[in-house]
XYZ file of C-alpha atoms in Angstrom:
718
model
C 33.787 -20.127 34.768
C 37.188 -20.962 33.248
C 38.478 -23.513 35.844
C 35.069 -25.185 36.072
C 34.959 -25.571 32.300
C 38.420 -27.114 32.256
C 37.418 -29.617 34.941
C 34.327 -30.568 32.912
C 36.350 -31.040 29.775
C 38.865 -33.240 31.567
C 36.454 -35.318 33.562
C 33.421 -35.317 31.258
C 31.291 -34.427 34.225
C 28.982 -31.589 35.160
C 31.116 -29.703 37.637
C 30.244 -29.029 41.247
C 26.701 -30.367 40.939
C 28.019 -33.883 40.642
C 28.285 -36.555 37.911
C 26.230 -36.070 34.772
C 26.459 -39.644 33.538
C 27.272 -41.908 36.460
C 24.083 -42.619 38.326
C 20.811 -40.814 38.795
C 20.504 -37.242 40.002
C 18.795 -36.396 43.286
C 15.013 -36.303 42.901
C 14.888 -32.618 43.895
C 17.165 -31.637 41.058
C 15.086 -33.595 38.567
C 11.898 -31.960 39.773
C 13.454 -28.506 39.427
C 14.665 -29.272 35.928
C 11.182 -30.336 34.912
C 9.216 -27.661 36.766
C 11.150 -24.509 35.889
C 10.745 -24.659 32.058
C 7.049 -25.514 32.340
C 6.500 -22.706 34.849
C 8.237 -20.205 32.536
C 6.139 -21.289 29.554
C 2.928 -21.135 31.619
C 3.814 -17.606 32.705
C 4.379 -16.493 29.105
C 1.117 -18.095 27.999
C -0.643 -16.024 30.661
C 1.188 -12.891 29.479
C 0.182 -13.626 25.901
C -3.482 -14.143 26.820
C -3.535 -10.795 28.633
C -1.516 -8.961 25.967
C -3.334 -10.051 22.808
C -6.473 -7.888 23.222
C -4.409 -4.773 24.011
C -1.853 -5.399 21.260
C -4.648 -5.325 18.704
C -5.669 -1.857 19.882
C -2.275 -0.237 19.236
C -3.159 0.632 15.643
C -6.139 2.617 16.901
C -3.981 4.950 19.009
C -1.201 5.396 16.461
C -1.095 9.062 15.439
C 0.239 10.577 12.245
C -0.981 14.149 12.480
C 1.441 16.915 11.579
C 1.914 17.908 15.210
C 3.106 14.386 16.047
C 6.126 14.840 13.771
C 6.895 18.444 14.771
C 9.251 19.914 17.380
C 7.474 20.537 20.664
C 8.639 24.147 21.098
C 8.500 25.464 17.522
C 6.259 28.262 16.213
C 4.748 25.941 13.611
C 3.746 23.444 16.292
C 1.926 26.117 18.315
C 0.176 27.279 15.155
C -0.952 23.729 14.417
C -2.328 23.384 17.952
C -4.029 26.796 18.028
C -5.819 26.565 14.674
C -7.669 23.534 16.011
C -9.250 25.829 18.627
C -10.493 28.403 16.104
C -14.142 28.275 14.941
C -14.479 25.210 12.739
C -11.379 23.604 14.226
C -8.345 22.621 12.210
C -8.561 23.245 8.477
C -7.597 21.056 5.555
C -5.720 22.955 2.866
C -6.168 21.500 -0.596
C -5.827 22.577 -4.216
C -8.059 21.464 -7.063
C -6.031 21.259 -10.281
C -7.507 21.012 -13.793
C -4.997 20.578 -16.612
C -5.005 19.846 -20.346
C -1.710 19.838 -22.254
C -3.258 21.339 -25.398
C -5.072 24.075 -23.485
C -8.315 24.046 -21.510
C -11.557 24.096 -23.464
C -14.724 26.001 -22.589
C -16.269 22.706 -21.494
C -13.282 22.079 -19.195
C -13.732 25.469 -17.547
C -17.461 24.938 -17.130
C -16.879 21.526 -15.543
C -14.290 23.046 -13.213
C -16.706 25.774 -12.074
C -19.375 23.191 -11.416
C -17.041 20.974 -9.389
C -15.762 23.901 -7.318
C -19.361 24.943 -6.590
C -20.197 21.392 -5.454
C -17.248 21.381 -3.046
C -18.266 24.814 -1.677
C -21.840 23.619 -1.216
C -20.909 20.440 0.595
C -18.134 21.620 2.922
C -17.608 24.528 5.283
C -14.893 26.488 3.506
C -13.008 29.189 5.339
C -14.134 32.622 4.152
C -17.852 31.861 4.342
C -20.095 30.454 1.653
C -18.261 32.151 -1.223
C -16.988 29.923 -3.984
C -13.165 29.675 -3.887
C -11.261 31.805 -6.376
C -9.871 29.939 -9.386
C -6.554 31.143 -10.838
C -5.809 30.305 -14.497
C -2.229 29.833 -15.671
C -0.695 32.187 -18.229
C -0.414 29.415 -20.810
C -4.149 28.586 -20.358
C -3.435 24.912 -19.703
C -4.204 24.828 -15.979
C -6.735 26.027 -13.424
C -5.684 26.250 -9.764
C -8.370 26.457 -7.073
C -6.995 26.607 -3.500
C -9.516 25.999 -0.707
C -9.526 25.224 3.016
C -12.154 23.054 4.688
C -13.095 23.825 8.293
C -15.374 22.056 10.759
C -13.739 18.608 10.560
C -13.178 17.236 14.080
C -10.086 15.108 13.634
C -7.466 13.766 11.257
C -9.633 10.832 10.209
C -12.471 13.136 9.126
C -10.034 15.352 7.256
C -8.595 12.440 5.312
C -12.088 11.150 4.557
C -13.024 14.592 3.200
C -10.108 14.596 0.737
C -10.906 11.029 -0.310
C -14.583 11.935 -0.759
C -13.730 14.933 -2.936
C -11.529 12.780 -5.155
C -14.325 10.254 -5.576
C -16.873 13.018 -6.169
C -14.825 14.439 -9.044
C -15.226 11.190 -10.919
C -13.451 10.238 -14.107
C -12.129 13.154 -16.143
C -12.856 13.548 -19.886
C -10.131 12.273 -22.197
C -7.114 14.578 -22.207
C -8.133 16.450 -19.046
C -6.519 15.662 -15.717
C -8.326 16.524 -12.482
C -6.202 16.156 -9.336
C -6.358 17.197 -5.700
C -3.100 18.473 -4.246
C -2.005 20.531 -1.270
C -1.007 19.580 2.265
C -4.338 17.882 2.986
C -3.975 15.637 -0.049
C -0.373 14.850 0.882
C -1.576 13.803 4.340
C -4.298 11.591 2.844
C -1.785 9.873 0.552
C 0.652 9.415 3.448
C -2.112 7.870 5.562
C -2.893 5.395 2.781
C 0.759 4.403 2.676
C 0.994 4.012 6.458
C -2.130 1.837 6.532
C -0.470 -0.609 4.168
C 2.821 -0.678 6.065
C 2.007 -2.471 9.331
C 0.887 -5.837 7.981
C 3.314 -5.812 5.075
C 6.257 -4.949 7.302
C 5.441 -7.594 9.897
C 4.999 -10.374 7.340
C 8.008 -9.295 5.308
C 10.284 -9.136 8.332
C 9.084 -12.497 9.640
C 9.661 -14.102 6.227
C 13.194 -12.719 5.972
C 14.081 -13.883 9.475
C 12.584 -17.331 8.831
C 14.644 -17.851 5.669
C 17.865 -16.729 7.343
C 17.260 -18.945 10.388
C 16.635 -21.967 8.165
C 19.885 -21.304 6.302
C 21.761 -20.757 9.560
C 20.519 -23.783 11.512
C 19.871 -26.220 8.635
C 17.207 -27.821 10.781
C 13.529 -28.377 9.963
C 12.430 -27.438 13.494
C 15.003 -25.266 15.269
C 14.406 -22.143 13.146
C 10.773 -22.063 14.202
C 11.515 -21.728 17.927
C 13.243 -18.289 17.853
C 10.673 -17.063 15.337
C 7.763 -17.987 17.621
C 9.486 -16.397 20.605
C 10.117 -13.183 18.643
C 6.423 -13.130 17.749
C 5.509 -13.414 21.432
C 7.893 -10.534 22.201
C 6.293 -8.424 19.467
C 2.766 -8.978 20.802
C 3.889 -8.236 24.363
C 5.637 -5.027 23.372
C 2.594 -3.807 21.437
C 0.451 -4.337 24.532
C 2.936 -2.497 26.762
C 3.122 0.417 24.318
C -0.673 0.617 24.236
C -0.653 0.811 28.040
C 1.929 3.630 27.953
C -0.216 5.535 25.458
C -3.235 5.253 27.732
C -1.360 5.999 30.935
C 1.180 8.618 29.874
C -0.129 9.921 26.517
C 2.951 8.591 24.738
C 3.167 9.654 21.082
C 3.272 6.598 18.808
C 3.530 7.244 15.090
C 3.405 4.763 12.236
C 7.128 5.282 11.752
C 8.011 4.472 15.368
C 5.683 1.459 15.325
C 7.345 0.189 12.137
C 10.849 0.687 13.511
C 9.865 -1.143 16.698
C 8.706 -4.153 14.672
C 11.989 -4.328 12.775
C 13.986 -3.804 15.958
C 12.236 -6.617 17.833
C 12.760 -9.094 15.015
C 16.337 -8.010 14.348
C 17.646 -7.625 17.898
C 15.596 -10.516 19.274
C 16.876 -12.892 16.609
C 20.440 -11.719 17.289
C 20.085 -12.609 20.966
C 18.640 -15.971 19.993
C 21.533 -16.713 17.647
C 24.098 -15.955 20.343
C 22.298 -17.987 22.999
C 21.625 -20.991 20.765
C 25.248 -21.051 19.576
C 26.500 -21.075 23.156
C 23.871 -23.650 24.154
C 24.999 -25.959 21.336
C 28.579 -25.580 22.584
C 27.591 -26.409 26.170
C 25.551 -29.468 25.124
C 28.842 -31.126 24.188
C 30.037 -30.599 27.762
C 26.822 -31.378 29.652
C 24.596 -34.406 29.401
C 21.421 -32.694 30.526
C 19.948 -29.816 28.474
C 18.971 -27.978 31.671
C 22.588 -27.862 32.846
C 23.817 -26.928 29.377
C 21.353 -24.064 29.186
C 22.319 -22.846 32.652
C 25.955 -22.769 31.580
C 25.047 -21.033 28.322
C 23.092 -18.337 30.160
C 25.982 -17.786 32.568
C 28.409 -17.588 29.671
C 26.635 -15.263 27.241
C 23.980 -13.780 29.525
C 26.086 -10.768 30.615
C 26.911 -9.925 27.002
C 23.256 -10.133 25.940
C 22.144 -8.069 28.933
C 24.772 -5.430 28.208
C 23.883 -5.478 24.530
C 20.166 -4.949 25.118
C 20.891 -2.404 27.824
C 23.036 -0.448 25.390
C 20.309 -0.370 22.759
C 17.521 0.457 25.232
C 19.470 3.190 27.008
C 20.668 4.638 23.709
C 17.094 4.832 22.461
C 15.879 6.384 25.698
C 18.354 9.211 25.091
C 15.969 10.267 22.311
C 13.642 11.504 25.061
C 15.892 14.557 25.197
C 14.985 15.406 21.597
C 12.605 18.308 20.984
C 11.142 16.638 17.907
C 7.962 14.820 18.946
C 8.426 11.860 16.603
C 12.033 11.307 17.767
C 11.264 11.624 21.479
C 8.331 9.221 21.061
C 10.469 6.708 19.168
C 12.852 6.402 22.140
C 10.570 4.649 24.646
C 8.743 2.725 21.899
C 11.998 1.196 20.649
C 13.305 0.631 24.185
C 10.159 -1.294 25.162
C 10.566 -3.474 22.082
C 14.179 -4.307 22.957
C 13.368 -5.067 26.600
C 10.484 -7.359 25.609
C 12.740 -9.121 23.098
C 15.374 -9.571 25.816
C 12.870 -10.920 28.341
C 11.474 -13.459 25.874
C 14.878 -14.603 24.613
C 16.346 -15.023 28.098
C 13.386 -16.894 29.576
C 10.906 -18.330 27.082
C 13.460 -19.415 24.477
C 15.623 -21.333 27.001
C 12.542 -22.998 28.493
C 11.306 -24.261 25.114
C 14.765 -25.432 24.040
C 15.308 -27.327 27.305
C 11.973 -29.138 27.000
C 12.594 -30.059 23.356
C 16.040 -31.397 24.247
C 18.846 -32.198 21.853
C 16.503 -33.462 19.156
C 15.556 -29.881 18.265
C 18.963 -29.610 16.528
C 18.272 -32.582 14.237
C 19.935 -33.529 11.962
C 23.069 -31.786 13.391
C 22.580 -32.973 16.978
C 25.450 -32.019 19.348
C 26.773 -35.151 21.091
C 27.704 -35.030 24.750
C 31.417 -35.559 25.266
C 32.310 -34.981 21.627
C 35.004 -32.445 20.929
C 33.969 -29.610 18.687
C 35.642 -29.903 15.309
C 38.359 -27.278 15.006
C 37.864 -26.486 11.366
C 39.815 -23.802 9.596
C 36.977 -21.324 9.610
C 36.797 -18.104 7.631
C 36.985 -16.074 10.811
C 39.999 -17.973 12.064
C 41.722 -17.112 8.800
C 40.656 -13.485 9.187
C 42.085 -13.382 12.688
C 45.321 -14.960 11.523
C 45.673 -12.505 8.645
C 45.073 -9.578 10.996
C 47.644 -10.924 13.469
C 50.382 -11.011 10.825
C 50.285 -7.298 10.010
C 47.859 -5.627 12.431
C 49.171 -2.109 11.760
C 48.775 -2.509 7.997
C 45.271 -3.920 8.392
C 44.280 -1.085 10.729
C 45.613 1.685 8.480
C 44.094 0.170 5.332
C 40.686 -0.345 6.921
C 40.675 3.144 8.440
C 41.550 4.739 5.100
C 38.761 2.759 3.398
C 36.167 3.893 5.945
C 37.430 7.461 5.690
C 37.133 7.400 1.907
C 33.558 6.129 2.136
C 32.691 8.779 4.724
C 33.680 11.505 2.242
C 30.462 10.636 0.417
C 28.596 12.550 3.142
C 29.536 15.732 1.281
C 27.345 14.459 -1.584
C 24.229 13.952 0.533
C 21.211 15.773 -0.950
C 19.568 18.702 0.832
C 16.431 18.495 2.987
C 13.626 16.499 1.411
C 10.548 18.430 0.274
C 7.022 17.347 1.125
C 6.284 16.169 -2.384
C 9.468 14.089 -2.416
C 8.643 12.016 0.675
C 7.148 9.156 -1.386
C 9.106 6.670 -3.478
C 6.250 6.510 -5.983
C 4.129 9.408 -7.262
C 0.680 9.670 -5.635
C -1.957 12.092 -6.910
C -0.961 14.850 -4.491
C 2.621 14.860 -5.794
C 1.486 14.753 -9.419
C -0.746 17.774 -8.749
C 2.159 19.719 -7.239
C 4.336 18.933 -10.252
C 1.588 20.167 -12.575
C 1.316 23.401 -10.590
C 5.061 23.864 -10.564
C 5.193 23.674 -14.358
C 2.129 25.856 -14.948
C 2.876 28.515 -12.323
C 6.682 28.723 -12.264
C 8.096 30.534 -9.258
C 4.714 30.988 -7.540
C 3.659 29.443 -4.244
C 0.365 27.591 -4.190
C 0.603 26.800 -0.477
C -0.204 29.435 2.162
C 1.953 30.350 5.124
C -0.295 30.468 8.205
C 0.080 33.427 10.555
C -1.714 33.732 13.897
C -1.863 36.892 15.976
C -3.772 38.240 18.965
C -6.976 39.756 17.564
C -6.482 43.335 18.942
C -3.222 43.569 16.990
C -4.446 41.721 13.895
C -4.603 44.774 11.619
C -1.048 45.827 12.461
C 0.191 42.268 11.904
C -1.550 42.164 8.519
C 0.045 45.494 7.546
C 3.509 44.317 8.565
C 3.022 41.021 6.721
C 2.028 42.764 3.461
C 5.164 44.927 3.553
C 7.493 42.014 4.323
C 10.003 41.241 1.611
C 9.085 38.131 -0.354
C 5.340 38.277 0.444
C 2.912 38.436 -2.506
C -0.478 38.471 -0.797
C -2.146 38.343 2.630
C -5.713 37.099 3.215
C -7.541 37.384 6.523
C -9.001 34.153 7.822
C -10.924 33.155 10.927
C -11.013 34.723 14.372
C -11.846 33.154 17.715
C -10.510 32.598 21.201
C -8.596 35.857 21.018
C -6.660 34.828 17.872
C -6.954 35.794 14.203
C -5.666 33.659 11.334
C -4.063 34.950 8.110
C -3.045 33.105 4.940
C 0.165 34.590 3.559
C 1.401 33.700 0.068
C 5.069 34.034 -0.789
C 6.377 35.329 -4.098
C 8.591 32.271 -4.543
C 7.748 28.607 -4.954
C 6.944 26.572 -1.858
C 9.886 25.175 0.094
C 12.285 27.189 -2.059
C 15.040 29.248 -0.494
C 13.050 32.357 -1.377
C 10.010 31.160 0.544
C 12.214 30.161 3.495
C 13.666 33.658 3.523
C 10.136 35.089 3.506
C 9.190 32.912 6.506
C 12.278 34.056 8.412
C 11.505 37.662 7.541
C 7.895 37.281 8.689
C 8.964 35.833 12.010
C 11.569 38.517 12.547
C 9.199 41.360 11.701
C 5.956 40.092 13.254
C 7.580 39.107 16.537
C 8.352 42.816 17.011
C 4.672 43.821 16.994
C 3.883 44.606 20.678
C 1.183 42.422 22.204
C 0.585 40.441 19.001
C 2.297 37.204 20.061
C 2.481 36.518 16.322
C 3.254 32.969 15.188
C 4.225 31.761 11.716
C 3.375 28.211 10.699
C 2.044 26.097 7.868
C 3.655 23.228 5.939
C 6.710 25.153 4.691
C 7.379 26.654 8.122
C 7.075 23.169 9.589
C 9.787 21.888 7.256
C 12.019 24.800 8.239
C 11.476 24.077 11.935
C 12.165 20.388 11.373
C 15.560 21.170 9.853
C 16.560 23.479 12.706
C 15.221 21.233 15.460
C 16.968 18.144 14.120
C 20.215 20.081 14.065
C 19.687 21.160 17.684
C 18.644 17.654 18.765
C 21.850 16.166 17.360
C 23.911 18.427 19.616
C 22.067 17.121 22.679
C 21.227 13.489 21.950
C 24.480 12.311 20.332
C 26.673 13.150 23.382
C 24.096 11.494 25.655
C 24.112 8.311 23.571
C 27.909 8.145 23.518
C 28.087 8.665 27.283
C 25.427 6.013 27.990
C 27.117 3.451 25.730
C 30.542 4.146 27.239
C 29.267 3.683 30.789
C 27.702 0.307 29.964
C 30.839 -0.889 28.166
C 33.085 0.229 31.022
C 30.918 -1.643 33.522
C 30.949 -4.812 31.386
C 34.567 -4.893 30.227
C 36.203 -3.339 33.321
C 38.310 -1.179 31.052
C 38.473 2.315 29.577
C 40.489 1.537 26.476
C 38.308 -1.240 25.025
C 35.068 0.803 25.295
C 36.693 3.780 23.580
C 37.887 1.494 20.775
C 34.402 0.022 20.306
C 32.677 3.418 20.292
C 35.193 4.829 17.802
C 34.597 1.768 15.618
C 30.820 2.192 15.447
C 31.149 5.924 14.756
C 33.400 5.024 11.829
C 30.802 2.529 10.570
C 28.081 5.181 10.754
C 30.166 7.721 8.889
C 30.983 5.243 6.129
C 27.342 4.141 5.825
C 26.138 7.748 5.584
C 28.830 8.391 3.002
C 27.626 5.476 0.910
C 24.140 6.926 1.184
C 25.452 10.172 -0.243
C 26.878 8.273 -3.195
C 23.681 6.366 -4.052
C 20.605 8.220 -2.770
C 20.322 10.701 -5.605
C 22.316 9.091 -8.472
C 20.994 5.543 -7.990
C 17.723 5.792 -6.034
C 16.618 9.115 -7.486
C 15.973 10.699 -4.069
C 16.276 14.467 -4.336
C 16.268 15.072 -0.592
C 17.364 13.724 2.779
C 14.990 13.493 5.713
C 16.243 15.948 8.380
C 15.928 13.313 11.112
C 17.983 10.662 9.315
C 21.472 11.542 10.653
C 20.338 11.484 14.281
C 18.201 8.343 14.123
C 20.733 6.315 12.149
C 23.497 7.399 14.522
C 21.520 6.276 17.569
C 20.615 2.938 16.009
C 24.037 2.163 14.545
C 25.949 3.104 17.691
C 23.589 1.166 19.954
C 23.190 -1.857 17.654
C 26.757 -1.840 16.327
C 28.236 -1.933 19.804
C 26.312 -5.203 20.271
C 28.773 -7.115 18.136
C 31.699 -5.470 19.876
C 30.219 -6.577 23.178
C 29.860 -10.174 21.961
C 33.462 -10.205 20.666
C 35.182 -8.352 23.522
C 33.234 -10.181 26.229
C 34.393 -13.531 24.806
C 37.918 -12.117 24.487
C 37.831 -11.085 28.135
C 36.504 -14.520 29.082
C 39.451 -16.174 27.307
C 41.855 -13.714 28.963
C 40.482 -14.618 32.391
C 41.337 -18.247 31.600
C 44.951 -17.212 31.211
C 45.311 -16.524 27.474
C 47.366 -13.507 26.436
C 45.696 -10.808 24.349
C 46.735 -12.063 20.867
C 45.562 -15.608 21.647
C 42.366 -14.369 23.299
C 41.571 -12.079 20.355
C 42.001 -14.804 17.742
C 40.084 -17.348 19.849
C 37.231 -14.897 20.412
C 37.027 -14.166 16.696
C 37.107 -17.871 15.821
C 34.394 -18.841 18.322
C 32.076 -15.850 17.938
C 32.815 -14.765 14.360
C 30.275 -17.101 12.798
C 27.425 -16.205 15.109
C 28.257 -12.483 14.896
C 28.209 -12.751 11.105
C 24.842 -14.527 11.204
C 23.473 -11.948 13.629
C 24.757 -9.098 11.492
C 23.203 -10.525 8.345
C 19.862 -11.028 10.114
C 19.850 -7.505 11.539
C 20.854 -5.959 8.223
C 18.221 -8.000 6.384
C 15.447 -6.930 8.756
C 16.313 -3.264 8.239
C 16.455 -3.914 4.491
C 12.741 -4.686 4.765
C 12.286 -1.009 5.690
C 13.933 -0.141 2.382
C 11.040 -1.799 0.546
C 8.515 0.614 2.074
C 7.114 3.401 -0.153
C 8.446 6.258 2.016
C 11.797 7.922 1.315
C 12.592 8.269 5.034
C 12.182 4.530 5.618
C 14.218 3.571 2.556
C 17.036 5.895 3.576
C 16.995 4.673 7.167
C 16.860 1.008 6.171
C 19.757 1.449 3.728
C 22.077 3.335 6.099
C 21.492 1.018 9.068
C 21.780 -2.166 6.977
C 25.018 -1.008 5.319
C 26.397 0.208 8.645
C 25.675 -3.130 10.330
C 27.333 -5.083 7.511
C 30.401 -2.836 7.553
C 30.584 -3.222 11.304
C 30.197 -6.997 11.134
C 32.613 -7.897 8.349
C 35.180 -5.083 8.378
C 35.220 -3.040 11.566
C 34.541 -5.788 14.097
C 36.457 -8.544 12.339
C 39.568 -6.704 11.208
C 39.885 -3.290 12.814
C 38.887 -4.086 16.401
C 40.968 -7.270 16.293
C 43.951 -5.357 14.869
C 43.701 -2.644 17.529
C 43.536 -5.324 20.232
C 46.644 -7.018 18.830
C 48.529 -3.722 18.715
C 47.501 -2.551 22.172
C 47.986 -6.005 23.737
C 47.427 -5.742 27.499
C 46.709 -1.996 27.203
C 43.331 -2.885 25.726
C 42.275 -3.775 29.294
C 43.686 -0.610 30.914
C 43.250 0.136 33.783
C 41.413 -3.050 34.804
C 42.723 -6.087 36.632
C 43.598 -7.899 33.394
C 45.940 -5.033 32.509
C 47.497 -5.128 35.986
C 47.809 -8.912 35.900
C 49.555 -8.913 32.527
C 51.760 -5.993 33.609
C 53.029 -8.092 36.499
C 53.965 -10.866 34.065
C 55.907 -8.624 31.651
C 59.467 -7.544 32.549
C 60.256 -3.841 32.658
C 61.998 -4.086 29.274
C 59.017 -5.756 27.677
C 56.984 -4.376 24.808
C 54.523 -2.700 27.203
């Protein structure tokens, strides 16, 4: 494209297709220019008409049951699946908590007995028709009544049961608190949060993107075009995901649906920014918008394709994860990126071509006008890096390394009650129980065993170290259920040790096929599975990204530099998280899946900006520029749009940080910080400095390296 561009600049004409100003174009060319954009828009209108009904159904197939967030091969997952097949189906474990700071009165106790009896009379409680046992605290301030409801067909009915019980309890007398806690209540509160997320997240993300596009384009119309196209991509992706759920039983959780929304808006807007910037540049060289858009697509199309391919392939690597929520997130996110790519590479160009130059008003690019070579911020950055590249590289690397040390301050695994940023009733109930029954577990560990060996399993469980009590539950389908209570508080190290001891001992019972599950065991399995998944998925992501970069840049050195750069950004962002999560945000735990998911997103998304920069640098090198000149030119021409894209992407993930779930806040923070570090420090200074130091070796062993080697004498700087 280099020689053609030079001819156009010199002659003010459109290249091999003939004059752009002198005389009319052939009728066939005019007809093509008019027909193609309209045909593309008509096709997308048809897609939208078909997609809208299915997109609206996605919320109905989104699943947030415990098994959807569990590892596929873990004991706790099998327990969760098997208890649904026992008589009465899956159970809802809940705890009724009555508390008065000054001590419970006789009237309080009478009211508690009456309420417990009402619950037992209305619902099928495990253990028959007996009223659940109420346990008073030693200080006489609290009554704890654990119960399990059976016979509820699905998650929706279980949540409705908890909600109904809360409403049935009514308003407590002054000074008395009546709360429903336990895993069932936690699930009900989580469901309420997830229900509020979808609409809020979509509107919030759209508003953020709209504001940033208005500030970027300074046009009353242009900002609306990418926003509309992103909306079309979002609807299309929702319809495709719904089809995958119906056809392949794909697991879609509220978290993966939320991340997909943010990803479509963030990545899609990034592609739009890059394309529109190149289109504006080409409009100064071409009279007709159609020709300018064709040149823009040829110029930045490969970079956008490689960028989206990197993100999609990186996300698809999550399919190798054992954790159901992670493996489901992979294809959901990949579909979103592909739909965003398709819309931005077809629908956006078609609309822009039909609207013509006037869409840029009041800053309309004039054909034949030279672009003003202003002393931009990024030109100054490139110049400063070129003066002392080694100093810049060492300083930047030391800064990132210092930030990464904050990873040693990251909090431990988050507990169930700490998954919310606010304090719902279920969490408040757990805190009350923790204060009134110090060191005791109010949440059972579920054990399943083959019925013929049930008595031996129960005996072994009772003699296991760390176990306080064992209660026999239901039997059916050849299995028997037990509720095991640990001596230590739930999710404490003591309870974890008891779970490990149970698994070790019960697995030795011949023919029992004993399984240990329940909420605490699920958390333990989540920690282990996420650790195992990191060892598999991270190498796959790095390999996939490297292969795409090698194919695009025709080099081994440049891809290795870019991958090392994004890993450094991720480490620094995680380190910053370690410095602020607990001291500033008050988060006492880290979601076990955070390191893996943020790594995948930051490597895949962060490489985007490296692709934009290095692809333009390679383009300038193909025109004959040496590496230092190409690096500075690439930074000057793409720095502004990369900065805008980085700010947009970071801002969209910041919307996640406004959600009332700790996992989403942590993910939004780490990805947003990582993107900003990558945009303004790593990409601008460090990658440019490395390129200046390596010179032609940055293209090794490609043809650009060989070409420059032929130019340099044997005594050259190499």
